[in-house]
mmCIF file of C-alpha atoms in Angstrom:
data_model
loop_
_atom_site.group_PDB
_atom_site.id
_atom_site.type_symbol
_atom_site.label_atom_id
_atom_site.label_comp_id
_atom_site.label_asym_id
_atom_site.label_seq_id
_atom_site.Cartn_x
_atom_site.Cartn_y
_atom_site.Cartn_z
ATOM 1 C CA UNK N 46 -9.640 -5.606 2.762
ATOM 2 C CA UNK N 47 -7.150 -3.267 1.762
ATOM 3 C CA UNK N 48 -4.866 -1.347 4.223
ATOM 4 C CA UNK N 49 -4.356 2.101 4.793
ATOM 5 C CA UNK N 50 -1.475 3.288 2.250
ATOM 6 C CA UNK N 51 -1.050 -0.369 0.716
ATOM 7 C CA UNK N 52 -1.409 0.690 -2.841
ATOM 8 C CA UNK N 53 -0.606 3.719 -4.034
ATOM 9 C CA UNK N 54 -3.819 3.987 -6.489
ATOM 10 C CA UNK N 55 -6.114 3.965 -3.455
ATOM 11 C CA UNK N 56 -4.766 7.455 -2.309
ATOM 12 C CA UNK N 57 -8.380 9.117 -4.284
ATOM 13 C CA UNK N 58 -10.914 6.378 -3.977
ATOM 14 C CA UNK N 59 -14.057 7.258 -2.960
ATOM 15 C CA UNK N 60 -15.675 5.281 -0.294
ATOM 16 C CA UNK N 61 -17.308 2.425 -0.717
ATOM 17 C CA UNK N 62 -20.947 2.607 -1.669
ATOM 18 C CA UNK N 63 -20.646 5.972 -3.370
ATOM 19 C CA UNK N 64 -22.376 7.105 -5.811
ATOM 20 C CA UNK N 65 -22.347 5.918 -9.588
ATOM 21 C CA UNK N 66 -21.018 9.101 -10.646
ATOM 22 C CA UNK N 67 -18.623 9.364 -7.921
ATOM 23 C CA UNK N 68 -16.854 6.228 -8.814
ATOM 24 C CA UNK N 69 -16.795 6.976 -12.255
ATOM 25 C CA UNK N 70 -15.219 10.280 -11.724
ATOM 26 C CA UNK N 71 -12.508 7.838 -9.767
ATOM 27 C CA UNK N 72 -12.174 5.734 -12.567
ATOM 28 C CA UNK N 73 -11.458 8.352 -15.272
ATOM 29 C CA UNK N 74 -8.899 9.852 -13.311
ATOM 30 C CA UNK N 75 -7.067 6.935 -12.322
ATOM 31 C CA UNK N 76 -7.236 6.215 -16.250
ATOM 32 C CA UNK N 77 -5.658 9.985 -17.058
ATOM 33 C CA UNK N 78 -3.354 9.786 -14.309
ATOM 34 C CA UNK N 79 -1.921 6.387 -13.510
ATOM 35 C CA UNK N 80 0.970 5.472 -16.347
ATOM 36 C CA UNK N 81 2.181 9.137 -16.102
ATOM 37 C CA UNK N 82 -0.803 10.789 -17.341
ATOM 38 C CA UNK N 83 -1.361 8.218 -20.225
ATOM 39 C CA UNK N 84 -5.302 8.353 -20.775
ATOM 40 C CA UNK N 85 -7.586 5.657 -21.877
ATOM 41 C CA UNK N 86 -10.205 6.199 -24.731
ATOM 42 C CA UNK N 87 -9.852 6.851 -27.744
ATOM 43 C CA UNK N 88 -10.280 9.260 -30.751
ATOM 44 C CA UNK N 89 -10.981 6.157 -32.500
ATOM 45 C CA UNK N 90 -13.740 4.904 -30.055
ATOM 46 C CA UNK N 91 -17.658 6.840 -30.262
ATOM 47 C CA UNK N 92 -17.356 9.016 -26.933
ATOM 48 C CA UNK N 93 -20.190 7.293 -25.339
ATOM 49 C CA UNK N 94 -18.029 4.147 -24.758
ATOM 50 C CA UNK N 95 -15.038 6.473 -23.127
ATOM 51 C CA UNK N 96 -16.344 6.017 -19.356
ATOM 52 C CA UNK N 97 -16.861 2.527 -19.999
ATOM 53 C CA UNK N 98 -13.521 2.106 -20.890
ATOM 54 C CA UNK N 99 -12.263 3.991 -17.674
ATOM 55 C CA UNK N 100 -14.454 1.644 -16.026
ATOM 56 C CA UNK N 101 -12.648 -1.567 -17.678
ATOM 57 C CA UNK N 102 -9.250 -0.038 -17.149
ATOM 58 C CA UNK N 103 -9.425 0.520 -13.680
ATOM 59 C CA UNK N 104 -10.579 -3.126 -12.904
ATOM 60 C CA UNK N 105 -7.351 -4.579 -14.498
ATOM 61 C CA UNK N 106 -5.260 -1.492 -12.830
ATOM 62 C CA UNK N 107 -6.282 -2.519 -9.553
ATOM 63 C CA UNK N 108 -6.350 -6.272 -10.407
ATOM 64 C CA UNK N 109 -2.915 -5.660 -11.780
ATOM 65 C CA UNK N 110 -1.168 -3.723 -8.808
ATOM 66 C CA UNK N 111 -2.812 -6.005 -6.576
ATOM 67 C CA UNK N 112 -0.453 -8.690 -7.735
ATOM 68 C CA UNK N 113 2.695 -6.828 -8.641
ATOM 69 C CA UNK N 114 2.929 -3.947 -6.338
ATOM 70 C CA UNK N 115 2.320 -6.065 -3.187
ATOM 71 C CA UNK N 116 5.406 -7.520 -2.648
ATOM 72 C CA UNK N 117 4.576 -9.910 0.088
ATOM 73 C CA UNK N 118 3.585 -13.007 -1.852
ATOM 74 C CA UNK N 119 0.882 -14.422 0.290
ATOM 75 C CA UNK N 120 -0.966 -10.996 1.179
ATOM 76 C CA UNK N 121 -1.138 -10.027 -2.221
ATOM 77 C CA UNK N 122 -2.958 -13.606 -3.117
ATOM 78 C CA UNK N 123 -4.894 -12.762 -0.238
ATOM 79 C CA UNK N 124 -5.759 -9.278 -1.839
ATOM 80 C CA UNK N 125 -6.663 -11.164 -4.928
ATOM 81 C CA UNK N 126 -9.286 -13.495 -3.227
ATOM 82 C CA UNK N 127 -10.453 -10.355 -1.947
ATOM 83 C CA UNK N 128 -11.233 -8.870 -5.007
ATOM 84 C CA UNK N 129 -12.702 -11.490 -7.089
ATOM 85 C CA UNK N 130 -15.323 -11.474 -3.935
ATOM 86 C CA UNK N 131 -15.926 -7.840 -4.696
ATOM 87 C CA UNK N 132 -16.256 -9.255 -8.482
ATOM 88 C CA UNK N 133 -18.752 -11.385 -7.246
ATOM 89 C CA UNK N 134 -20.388 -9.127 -5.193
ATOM 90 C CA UNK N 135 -20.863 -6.553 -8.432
ATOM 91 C CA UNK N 136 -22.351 -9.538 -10.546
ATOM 92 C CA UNK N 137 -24.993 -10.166 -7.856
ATOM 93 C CA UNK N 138 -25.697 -6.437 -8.131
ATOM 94 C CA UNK N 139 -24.385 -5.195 -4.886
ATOM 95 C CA UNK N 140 -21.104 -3.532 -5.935
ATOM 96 C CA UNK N 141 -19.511 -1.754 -2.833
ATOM 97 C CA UNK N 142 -15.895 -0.917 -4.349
ATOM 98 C CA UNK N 143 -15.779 1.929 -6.260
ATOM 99 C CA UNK N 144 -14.359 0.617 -8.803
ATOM 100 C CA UNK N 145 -17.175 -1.945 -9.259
ATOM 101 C CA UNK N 146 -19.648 0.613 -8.605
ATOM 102 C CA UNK N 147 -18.517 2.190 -11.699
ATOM 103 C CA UNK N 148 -17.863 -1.150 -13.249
ATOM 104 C CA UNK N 149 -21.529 -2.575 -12.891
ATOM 105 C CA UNK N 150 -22.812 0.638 -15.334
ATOM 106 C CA UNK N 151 -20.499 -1.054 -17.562
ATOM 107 C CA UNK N 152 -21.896 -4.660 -17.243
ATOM 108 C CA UNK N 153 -25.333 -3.618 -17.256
ATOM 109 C CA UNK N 154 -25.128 -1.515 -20.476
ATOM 110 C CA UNK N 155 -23.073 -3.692 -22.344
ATOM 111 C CA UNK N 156 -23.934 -7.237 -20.826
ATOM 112 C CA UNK N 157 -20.432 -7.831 -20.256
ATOM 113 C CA UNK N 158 -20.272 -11.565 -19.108
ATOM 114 C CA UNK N 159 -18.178 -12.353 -15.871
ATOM 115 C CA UNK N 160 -15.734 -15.327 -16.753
ATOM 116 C CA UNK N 161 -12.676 -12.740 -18.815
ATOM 117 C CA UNK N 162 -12.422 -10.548 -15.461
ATOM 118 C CA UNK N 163 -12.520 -14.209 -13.481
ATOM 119 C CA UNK N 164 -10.207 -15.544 -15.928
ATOM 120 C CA UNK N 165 -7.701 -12.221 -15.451
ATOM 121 C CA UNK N 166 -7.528 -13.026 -11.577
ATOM 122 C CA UNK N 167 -6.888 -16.034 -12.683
ATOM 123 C CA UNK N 168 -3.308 -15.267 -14.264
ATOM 124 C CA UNK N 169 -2.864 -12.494 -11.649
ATOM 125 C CA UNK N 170 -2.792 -15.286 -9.072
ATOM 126 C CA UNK N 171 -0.369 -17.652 -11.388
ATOM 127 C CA UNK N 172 2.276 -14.731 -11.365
ATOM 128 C CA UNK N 173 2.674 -15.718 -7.905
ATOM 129 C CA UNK N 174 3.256 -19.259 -7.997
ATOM 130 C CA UNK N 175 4.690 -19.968 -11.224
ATOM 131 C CA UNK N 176 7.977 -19.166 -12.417
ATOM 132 C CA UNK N 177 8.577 -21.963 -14.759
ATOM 133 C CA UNK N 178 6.657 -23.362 -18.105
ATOM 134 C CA UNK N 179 7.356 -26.882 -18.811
ATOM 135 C CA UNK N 180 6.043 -26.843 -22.025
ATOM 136 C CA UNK N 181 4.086 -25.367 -25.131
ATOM 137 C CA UNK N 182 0.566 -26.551 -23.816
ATOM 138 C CA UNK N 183 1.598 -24.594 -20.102
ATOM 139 C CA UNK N 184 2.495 -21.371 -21.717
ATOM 140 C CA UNK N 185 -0.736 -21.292 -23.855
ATOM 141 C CA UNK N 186 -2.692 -21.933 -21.197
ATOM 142 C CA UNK N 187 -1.258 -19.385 -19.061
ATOM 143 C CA UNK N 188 -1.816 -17.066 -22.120
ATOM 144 C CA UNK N 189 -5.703 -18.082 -21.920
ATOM 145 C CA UNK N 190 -6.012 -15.893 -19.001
ATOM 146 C CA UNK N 191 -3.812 -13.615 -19.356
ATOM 147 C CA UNK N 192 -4.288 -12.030 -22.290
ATOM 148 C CA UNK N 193 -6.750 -13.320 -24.332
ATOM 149 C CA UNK N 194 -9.623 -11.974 -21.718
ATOM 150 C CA UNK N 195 -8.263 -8.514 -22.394
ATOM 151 C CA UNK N 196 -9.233 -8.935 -26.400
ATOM 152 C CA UNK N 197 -12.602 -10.251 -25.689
ATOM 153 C CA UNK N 198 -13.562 -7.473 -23.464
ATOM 154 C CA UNK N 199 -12.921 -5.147 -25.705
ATOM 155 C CA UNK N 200 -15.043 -6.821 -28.231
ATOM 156 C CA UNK N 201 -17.914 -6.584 -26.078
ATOM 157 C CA UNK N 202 -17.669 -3.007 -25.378
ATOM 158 C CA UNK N 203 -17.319 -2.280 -29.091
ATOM 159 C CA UNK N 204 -20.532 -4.544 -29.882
ATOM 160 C CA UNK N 205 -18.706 -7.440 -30.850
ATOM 161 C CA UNK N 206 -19.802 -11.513 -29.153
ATOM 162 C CA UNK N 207 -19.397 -13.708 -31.480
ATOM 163 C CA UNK N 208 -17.498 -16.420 -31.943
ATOM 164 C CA UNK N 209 -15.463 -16.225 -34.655
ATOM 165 C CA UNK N 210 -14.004 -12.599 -33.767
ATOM 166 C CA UNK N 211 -13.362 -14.187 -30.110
ATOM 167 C CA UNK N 212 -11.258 -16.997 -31.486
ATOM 168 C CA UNK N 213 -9.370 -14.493 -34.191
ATOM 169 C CA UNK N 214 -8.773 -11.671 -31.191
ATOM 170 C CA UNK N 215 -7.606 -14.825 -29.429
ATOM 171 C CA UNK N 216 -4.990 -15.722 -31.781
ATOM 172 C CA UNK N 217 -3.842 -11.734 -31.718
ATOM 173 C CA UNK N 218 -3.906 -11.710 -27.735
ATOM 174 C CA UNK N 219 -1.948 -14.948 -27.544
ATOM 175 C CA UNK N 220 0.587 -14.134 -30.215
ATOM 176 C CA UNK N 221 1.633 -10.879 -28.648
ATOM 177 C CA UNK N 222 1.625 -11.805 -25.495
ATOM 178 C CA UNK N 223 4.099 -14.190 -26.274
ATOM 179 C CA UNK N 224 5.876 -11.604 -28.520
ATOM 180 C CA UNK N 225 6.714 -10.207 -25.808
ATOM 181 C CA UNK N 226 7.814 -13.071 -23.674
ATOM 182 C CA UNK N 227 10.772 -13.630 -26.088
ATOM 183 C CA UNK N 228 11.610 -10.070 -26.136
ATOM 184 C CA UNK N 229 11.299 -9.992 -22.535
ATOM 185 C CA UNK N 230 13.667 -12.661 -21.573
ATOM 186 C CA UNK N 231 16.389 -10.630 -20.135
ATOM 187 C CA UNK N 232 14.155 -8.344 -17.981
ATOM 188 C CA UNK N 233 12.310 -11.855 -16.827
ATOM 189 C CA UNK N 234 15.430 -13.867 -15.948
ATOM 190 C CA UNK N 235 15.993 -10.530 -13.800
ATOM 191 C CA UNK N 236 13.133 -10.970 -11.683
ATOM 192 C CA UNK N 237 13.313 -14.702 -11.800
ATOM 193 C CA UNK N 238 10.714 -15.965 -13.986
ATOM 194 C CA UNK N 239 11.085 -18.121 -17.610
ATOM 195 C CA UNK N 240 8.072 -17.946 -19.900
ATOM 196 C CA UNK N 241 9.925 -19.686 -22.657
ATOM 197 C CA UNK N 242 8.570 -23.424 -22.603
ATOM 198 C CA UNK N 243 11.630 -26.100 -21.326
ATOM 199 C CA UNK N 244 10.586 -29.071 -23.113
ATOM 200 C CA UNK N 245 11.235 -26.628 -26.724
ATOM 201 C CA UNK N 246 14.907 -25.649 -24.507
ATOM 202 C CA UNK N 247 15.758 -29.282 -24.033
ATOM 203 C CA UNK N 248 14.700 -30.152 -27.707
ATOM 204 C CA UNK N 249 17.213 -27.946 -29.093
ATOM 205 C CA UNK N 250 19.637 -29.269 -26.370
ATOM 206 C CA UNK N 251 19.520 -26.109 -23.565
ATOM 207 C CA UNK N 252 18.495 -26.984 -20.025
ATOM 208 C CA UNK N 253 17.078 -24.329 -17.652
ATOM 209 C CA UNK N 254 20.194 -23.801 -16.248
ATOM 210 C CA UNK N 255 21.658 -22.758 -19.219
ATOM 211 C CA UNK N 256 18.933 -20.175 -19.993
ATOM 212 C CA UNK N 257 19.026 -19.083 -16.248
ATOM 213 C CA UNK N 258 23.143 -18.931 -16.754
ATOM 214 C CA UNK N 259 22.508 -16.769 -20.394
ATOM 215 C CA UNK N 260 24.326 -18.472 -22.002
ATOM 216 C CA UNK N 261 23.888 -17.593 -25.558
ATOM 217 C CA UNK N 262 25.124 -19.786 -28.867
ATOM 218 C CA UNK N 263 23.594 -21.867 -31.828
ATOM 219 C CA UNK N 264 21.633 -23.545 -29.519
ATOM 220 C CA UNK N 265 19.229 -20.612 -28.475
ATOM 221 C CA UNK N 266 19.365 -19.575 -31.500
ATOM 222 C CA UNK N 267 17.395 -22.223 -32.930
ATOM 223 C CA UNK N 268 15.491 -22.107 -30.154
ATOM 224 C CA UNK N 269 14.093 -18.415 -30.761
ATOM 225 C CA UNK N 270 13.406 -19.720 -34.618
ATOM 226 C CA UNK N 271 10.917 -22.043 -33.367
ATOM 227 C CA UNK N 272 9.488 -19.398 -31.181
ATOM 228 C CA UNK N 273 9.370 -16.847 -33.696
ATOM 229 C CA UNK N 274 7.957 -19.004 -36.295
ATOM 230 C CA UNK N 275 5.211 -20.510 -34.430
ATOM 231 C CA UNK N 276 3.897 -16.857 -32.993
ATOM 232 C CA UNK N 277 4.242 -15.693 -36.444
ATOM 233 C CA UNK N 278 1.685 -18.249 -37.599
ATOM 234 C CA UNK N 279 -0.487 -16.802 -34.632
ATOM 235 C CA UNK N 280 -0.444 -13.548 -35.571
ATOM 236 C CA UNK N 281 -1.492 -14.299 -39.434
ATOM 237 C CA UNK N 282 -3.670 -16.374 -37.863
ATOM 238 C CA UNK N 283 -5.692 -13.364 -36.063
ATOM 239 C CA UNK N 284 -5.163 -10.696 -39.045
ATOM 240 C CA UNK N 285 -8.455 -11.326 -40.624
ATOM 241 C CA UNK N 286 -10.320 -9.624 -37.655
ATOM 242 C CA UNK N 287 -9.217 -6.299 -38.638
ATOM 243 C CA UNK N 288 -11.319 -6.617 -41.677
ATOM 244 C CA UNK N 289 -14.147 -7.394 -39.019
ATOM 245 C CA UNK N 290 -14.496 -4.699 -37.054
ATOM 246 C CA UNK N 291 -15.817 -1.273 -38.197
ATOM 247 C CA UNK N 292 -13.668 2.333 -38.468
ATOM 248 C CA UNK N 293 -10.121 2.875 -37.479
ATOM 249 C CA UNK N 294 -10.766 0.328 -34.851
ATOM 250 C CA UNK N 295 -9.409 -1.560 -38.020
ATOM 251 C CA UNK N 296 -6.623 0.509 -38.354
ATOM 252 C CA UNK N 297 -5.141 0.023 -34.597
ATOM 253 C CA UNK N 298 -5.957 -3.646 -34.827
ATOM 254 C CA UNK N 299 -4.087 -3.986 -37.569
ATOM 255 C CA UNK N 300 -0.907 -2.206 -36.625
ATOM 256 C CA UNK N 301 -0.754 -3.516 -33.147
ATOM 257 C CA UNK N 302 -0.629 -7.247 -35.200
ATOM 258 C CA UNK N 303 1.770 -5.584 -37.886
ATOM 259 C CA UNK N 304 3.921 -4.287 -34.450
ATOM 260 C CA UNK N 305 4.294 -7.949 -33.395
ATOM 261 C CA UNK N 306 5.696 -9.011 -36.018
ATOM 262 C CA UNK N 307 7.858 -6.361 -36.275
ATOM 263 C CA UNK N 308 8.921 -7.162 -32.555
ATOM 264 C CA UNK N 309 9.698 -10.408 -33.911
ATOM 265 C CA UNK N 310 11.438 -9.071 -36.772
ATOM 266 C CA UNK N 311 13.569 -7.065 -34.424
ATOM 267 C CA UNK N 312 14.918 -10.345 -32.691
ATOM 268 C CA UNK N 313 15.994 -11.805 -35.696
ATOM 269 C CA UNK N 314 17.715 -8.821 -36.645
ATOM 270 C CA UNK N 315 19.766 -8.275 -33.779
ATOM 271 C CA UNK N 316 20.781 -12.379 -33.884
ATOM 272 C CA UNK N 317 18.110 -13.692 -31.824
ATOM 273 C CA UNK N 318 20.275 -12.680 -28.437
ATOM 274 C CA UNK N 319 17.466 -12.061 -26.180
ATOM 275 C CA UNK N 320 19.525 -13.247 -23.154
ATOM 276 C CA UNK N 321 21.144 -10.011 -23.064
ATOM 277 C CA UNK N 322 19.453 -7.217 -24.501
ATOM 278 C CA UNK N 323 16.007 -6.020 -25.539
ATOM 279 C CA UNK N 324 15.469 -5.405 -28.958
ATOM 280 C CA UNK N 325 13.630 -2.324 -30.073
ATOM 281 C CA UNK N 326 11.042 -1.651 -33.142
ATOM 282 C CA UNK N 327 12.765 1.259 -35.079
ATOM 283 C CA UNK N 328 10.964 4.672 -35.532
ATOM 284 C CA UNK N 329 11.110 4.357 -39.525
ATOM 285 C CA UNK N 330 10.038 0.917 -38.986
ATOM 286 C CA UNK N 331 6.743 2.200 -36.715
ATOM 287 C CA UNK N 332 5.663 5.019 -39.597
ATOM 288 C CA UNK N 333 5.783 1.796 -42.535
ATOM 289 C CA UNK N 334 3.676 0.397 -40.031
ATOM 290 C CA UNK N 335 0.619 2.351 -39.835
ATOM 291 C CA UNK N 336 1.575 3.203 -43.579
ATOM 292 C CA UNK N 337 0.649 -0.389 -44.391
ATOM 293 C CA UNK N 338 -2.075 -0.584 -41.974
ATOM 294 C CA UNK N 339 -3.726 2.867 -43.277
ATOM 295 C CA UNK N 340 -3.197 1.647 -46.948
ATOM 296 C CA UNK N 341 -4.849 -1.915 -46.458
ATOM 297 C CA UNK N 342 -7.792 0.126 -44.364
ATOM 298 C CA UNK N 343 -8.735 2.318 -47.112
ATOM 299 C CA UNK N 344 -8.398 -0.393 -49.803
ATOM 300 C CA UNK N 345 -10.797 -2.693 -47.989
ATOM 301 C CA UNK N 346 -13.432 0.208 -47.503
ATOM 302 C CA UNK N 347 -12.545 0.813 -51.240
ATOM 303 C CA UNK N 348 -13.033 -2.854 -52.688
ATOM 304 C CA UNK N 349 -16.596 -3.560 -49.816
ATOM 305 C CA UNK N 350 -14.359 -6.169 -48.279
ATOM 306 C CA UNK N 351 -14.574 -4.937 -44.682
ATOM 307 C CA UNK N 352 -16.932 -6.881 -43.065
ATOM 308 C CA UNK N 353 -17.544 -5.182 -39.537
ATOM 309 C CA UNK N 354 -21.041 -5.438 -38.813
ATOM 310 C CA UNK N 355 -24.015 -3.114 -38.937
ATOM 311 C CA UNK N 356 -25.232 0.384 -40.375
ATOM 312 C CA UNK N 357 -25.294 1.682 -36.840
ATOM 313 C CA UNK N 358 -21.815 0.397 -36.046
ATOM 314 C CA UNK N 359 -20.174 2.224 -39.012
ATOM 315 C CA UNK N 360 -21.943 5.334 -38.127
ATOM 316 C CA UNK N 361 -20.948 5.459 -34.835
ATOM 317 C CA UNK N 362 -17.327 4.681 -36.055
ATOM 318 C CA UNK N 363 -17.451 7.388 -38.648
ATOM 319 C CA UNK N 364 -17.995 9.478 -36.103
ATOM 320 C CA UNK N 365 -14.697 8.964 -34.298
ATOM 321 C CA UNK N 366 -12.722 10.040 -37.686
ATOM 322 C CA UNK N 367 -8.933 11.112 -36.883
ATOM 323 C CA UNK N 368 -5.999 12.404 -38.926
ATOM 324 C CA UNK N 369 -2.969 10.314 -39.893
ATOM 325 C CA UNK N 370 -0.944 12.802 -37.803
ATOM 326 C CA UNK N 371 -2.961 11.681 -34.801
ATOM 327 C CA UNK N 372 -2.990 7.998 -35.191
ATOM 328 C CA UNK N 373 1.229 8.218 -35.512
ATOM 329 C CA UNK N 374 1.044 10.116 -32.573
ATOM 330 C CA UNK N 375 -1.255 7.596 -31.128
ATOM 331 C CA UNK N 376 1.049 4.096 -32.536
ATOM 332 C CA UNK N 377 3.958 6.037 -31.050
ATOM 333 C CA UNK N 378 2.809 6.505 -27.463
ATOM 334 C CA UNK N 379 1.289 2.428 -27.665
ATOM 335 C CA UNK N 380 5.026 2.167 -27.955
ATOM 336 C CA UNK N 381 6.621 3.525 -25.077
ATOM 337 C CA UNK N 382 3.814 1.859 -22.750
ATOM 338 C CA UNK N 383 5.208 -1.366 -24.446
ATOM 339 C CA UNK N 384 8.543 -0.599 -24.025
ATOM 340 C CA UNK N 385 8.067 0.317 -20.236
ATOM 341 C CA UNK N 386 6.271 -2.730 -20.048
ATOM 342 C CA UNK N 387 8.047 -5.792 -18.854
ATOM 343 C CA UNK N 388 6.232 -9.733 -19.507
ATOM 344 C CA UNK N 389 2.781 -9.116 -17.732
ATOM 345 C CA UNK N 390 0.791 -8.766 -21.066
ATOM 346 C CA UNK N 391 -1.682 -6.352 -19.518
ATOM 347 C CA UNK N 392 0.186 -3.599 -19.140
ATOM 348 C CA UNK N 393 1.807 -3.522 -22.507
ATOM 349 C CA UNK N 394 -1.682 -4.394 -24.377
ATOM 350 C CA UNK N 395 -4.441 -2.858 -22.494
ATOM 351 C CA UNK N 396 -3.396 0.956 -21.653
ATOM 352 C CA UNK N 397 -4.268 3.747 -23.653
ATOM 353 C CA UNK N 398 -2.861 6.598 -25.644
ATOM 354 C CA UNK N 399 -4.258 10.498 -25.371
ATOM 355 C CA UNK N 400 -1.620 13.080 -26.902
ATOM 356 C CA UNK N 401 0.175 11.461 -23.949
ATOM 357 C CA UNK N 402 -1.238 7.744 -24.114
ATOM 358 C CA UNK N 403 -2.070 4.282 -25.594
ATOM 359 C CA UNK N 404 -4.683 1.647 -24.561
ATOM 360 C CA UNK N 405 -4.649 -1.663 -26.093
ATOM 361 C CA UNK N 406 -6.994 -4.165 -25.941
ATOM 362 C CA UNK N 407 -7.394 -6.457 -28.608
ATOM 363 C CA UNK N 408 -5.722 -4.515 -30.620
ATOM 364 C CA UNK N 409 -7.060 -1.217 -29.680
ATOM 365 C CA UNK N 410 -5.077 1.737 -29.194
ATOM 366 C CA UNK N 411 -6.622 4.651 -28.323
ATOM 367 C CA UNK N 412 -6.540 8.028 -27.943
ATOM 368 C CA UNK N 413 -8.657 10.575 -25.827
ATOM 369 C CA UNK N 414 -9.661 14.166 -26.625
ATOM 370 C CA UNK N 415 -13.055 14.626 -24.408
#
């Protein structure tokens, strides 16, 4: 159980076994509060899948300061274990946390399976153990849970289970999360953690000492082309499910891929020197971005090669219709969360963007006005 005053979030909660709408009501405002008033829904997003959203959000936001704002190791694995029981609690359909009690509408009405928020804790609880990746096979795995859940939720909110958008949100989740690992690797090496896989270091002749020591020369250098190249092939890998997915949904899917490769493109500009400094995606660079991304959306609803799903789904996304104006505004704020961000995927990729925020989730960025 939680202590009095051990996480800031907890200051509002409602107590436990309140009412439905009560906890909802908690949920929404920890979702239009928390990152400094970012909100989480979207213009994008039909309004009736807004609160379920909250609901999402605040299970990772809890899940997420759990591990990272506790800053006794053991207690906040013990915290954890604690809420996975209150996970497992809300699937047998006794939620007594607020946030679950909110959290089962959301299961219920979308039949959202357990194992991604299992699979979450999962790389929550790794943060706290494991500092070092030995190789490629470690750092995927660790990228298994934590961030290729995120995607997959999504998808089932928005309608989406099968398996081929899974394994092509997969690819996405995976690539940017470790985009952002090799941006990232000053701000990690600060805090004592190296995502970057040894046995690819010692294969280009650097030992963990020498990454720990930043020390920067031809070697790391090739190093970060390997890197680059093989998330590149992730995130072409994952592009087709933009095409797959119905309304502007498309559009944010699609730029948040296009803005990890740009990320990419950003360390090879700047000489690959990630030891050092963290590069930064250009504002010119951002508006080419959702140009593309807007142009290739309107030429696949032009040519009937969007491929989303049914009549229902496009009418629901229709209704969600936004201005270029607002989807800049939208890309833009997606940005700063990023950028405040350090190498936990979740808070870079799944928060949201209101004229003051942006949520991401399998590409989603979105943007509230209810």
């Amino acid at each position: 159980m939680l202590r009095p005053g051990e996480l800031k979030i907890a200051a509002k909660l409602p107590a436990d076994g309140c009412a439905p709408e009560e906890a909802q009501a908690y949920t929404r405002w920890l979702s239009t509060h928390h990152y400094e008033n970012f909100n989480v829904a979207s213009w994008l997003l039909p309004k009736e899948l807004h609160q379920h959203f909250y609901n999402l959000y605040a299970y990772c936001r809890w899940a997420d300061d759990l591990g990272d704002e506790i800053p006794v190791r053991e207690r906040a694995l013990e915290l954890l274990d604690w809420w996975e029981q209150e996970l497992d609690a809300c699937y047998e359909g006794r939620p007594s946390h607020p946030v679950f009690v909110g959290l089962r509408e959301t299961i219920v009405a979308k039949d959202v399976p357990k194992q991604p928020f299992a699979d979450l804790l999962k790389a929550f609880r790794q943060d706290q153990v494991v500092k070092r990746y030995p190789s490629w096979d470690a750092v995927l795995d660790y990228c298994v849970y934590s961030a290729n859940p995120v995607g997959r939720l999504v998808l089932y909110l928005c309608g989406y289970r099968d398996e081929e958008r899974q394994r092509l949100s997969d690819a996405t989740c995976t690539a940017l999360q470790l985009a952002n690992f090799w941006q990232d690797v000053s701000r990690d090496l600060e805090i004592g953690r190296i995502y970057i896989p040894l046995d690819r270091a010692a294969a280009h002749g650097l030992s963990e000492q020498d990454i720990a020591g930043r020390k920067f020369d031809a070697r790391y250098v090739s190093l970060m082309k390997e890197l680059i190249e093989y998330t590149r092939g992730l995130f072409e890998k994952g592009m087709p499910l933009a095409k797959k997915v119905e309304g502007k949904l498309s559009v944010d899917l699609e730029m948040f891929s296009r803005g990890g490769l740009a990320v990419l493109d950003a360390i090879e500009a700047m000489g690959y020197d990630t030891l050092h400094r963290r590069p930064e995606v250009s504002k010119v660079k951002q508006v080419g971005l959702l140009g593309r991304a807007l142009i290739t959306h309107v030429l696949g609803d032009l040519d009937g090669s969007r491929n989303g799903g049914s009549a229902s789904e496009e009418s629901n996304y229709a209704a969600a219709e936004s201005t270029p104006a607002q989807i800049s505004a939208s890309y833009r704020n997606c940005h700063q969360i990023a950028r405040r961000a350090h190498s936990n995927f979740y808070p870079a990729f799944f928060s949201a963007a209101e004229s003051e925020t942006g949520w991401d989730c399998g590409g989603v960025c979105v943007h509230a006005a209810d």
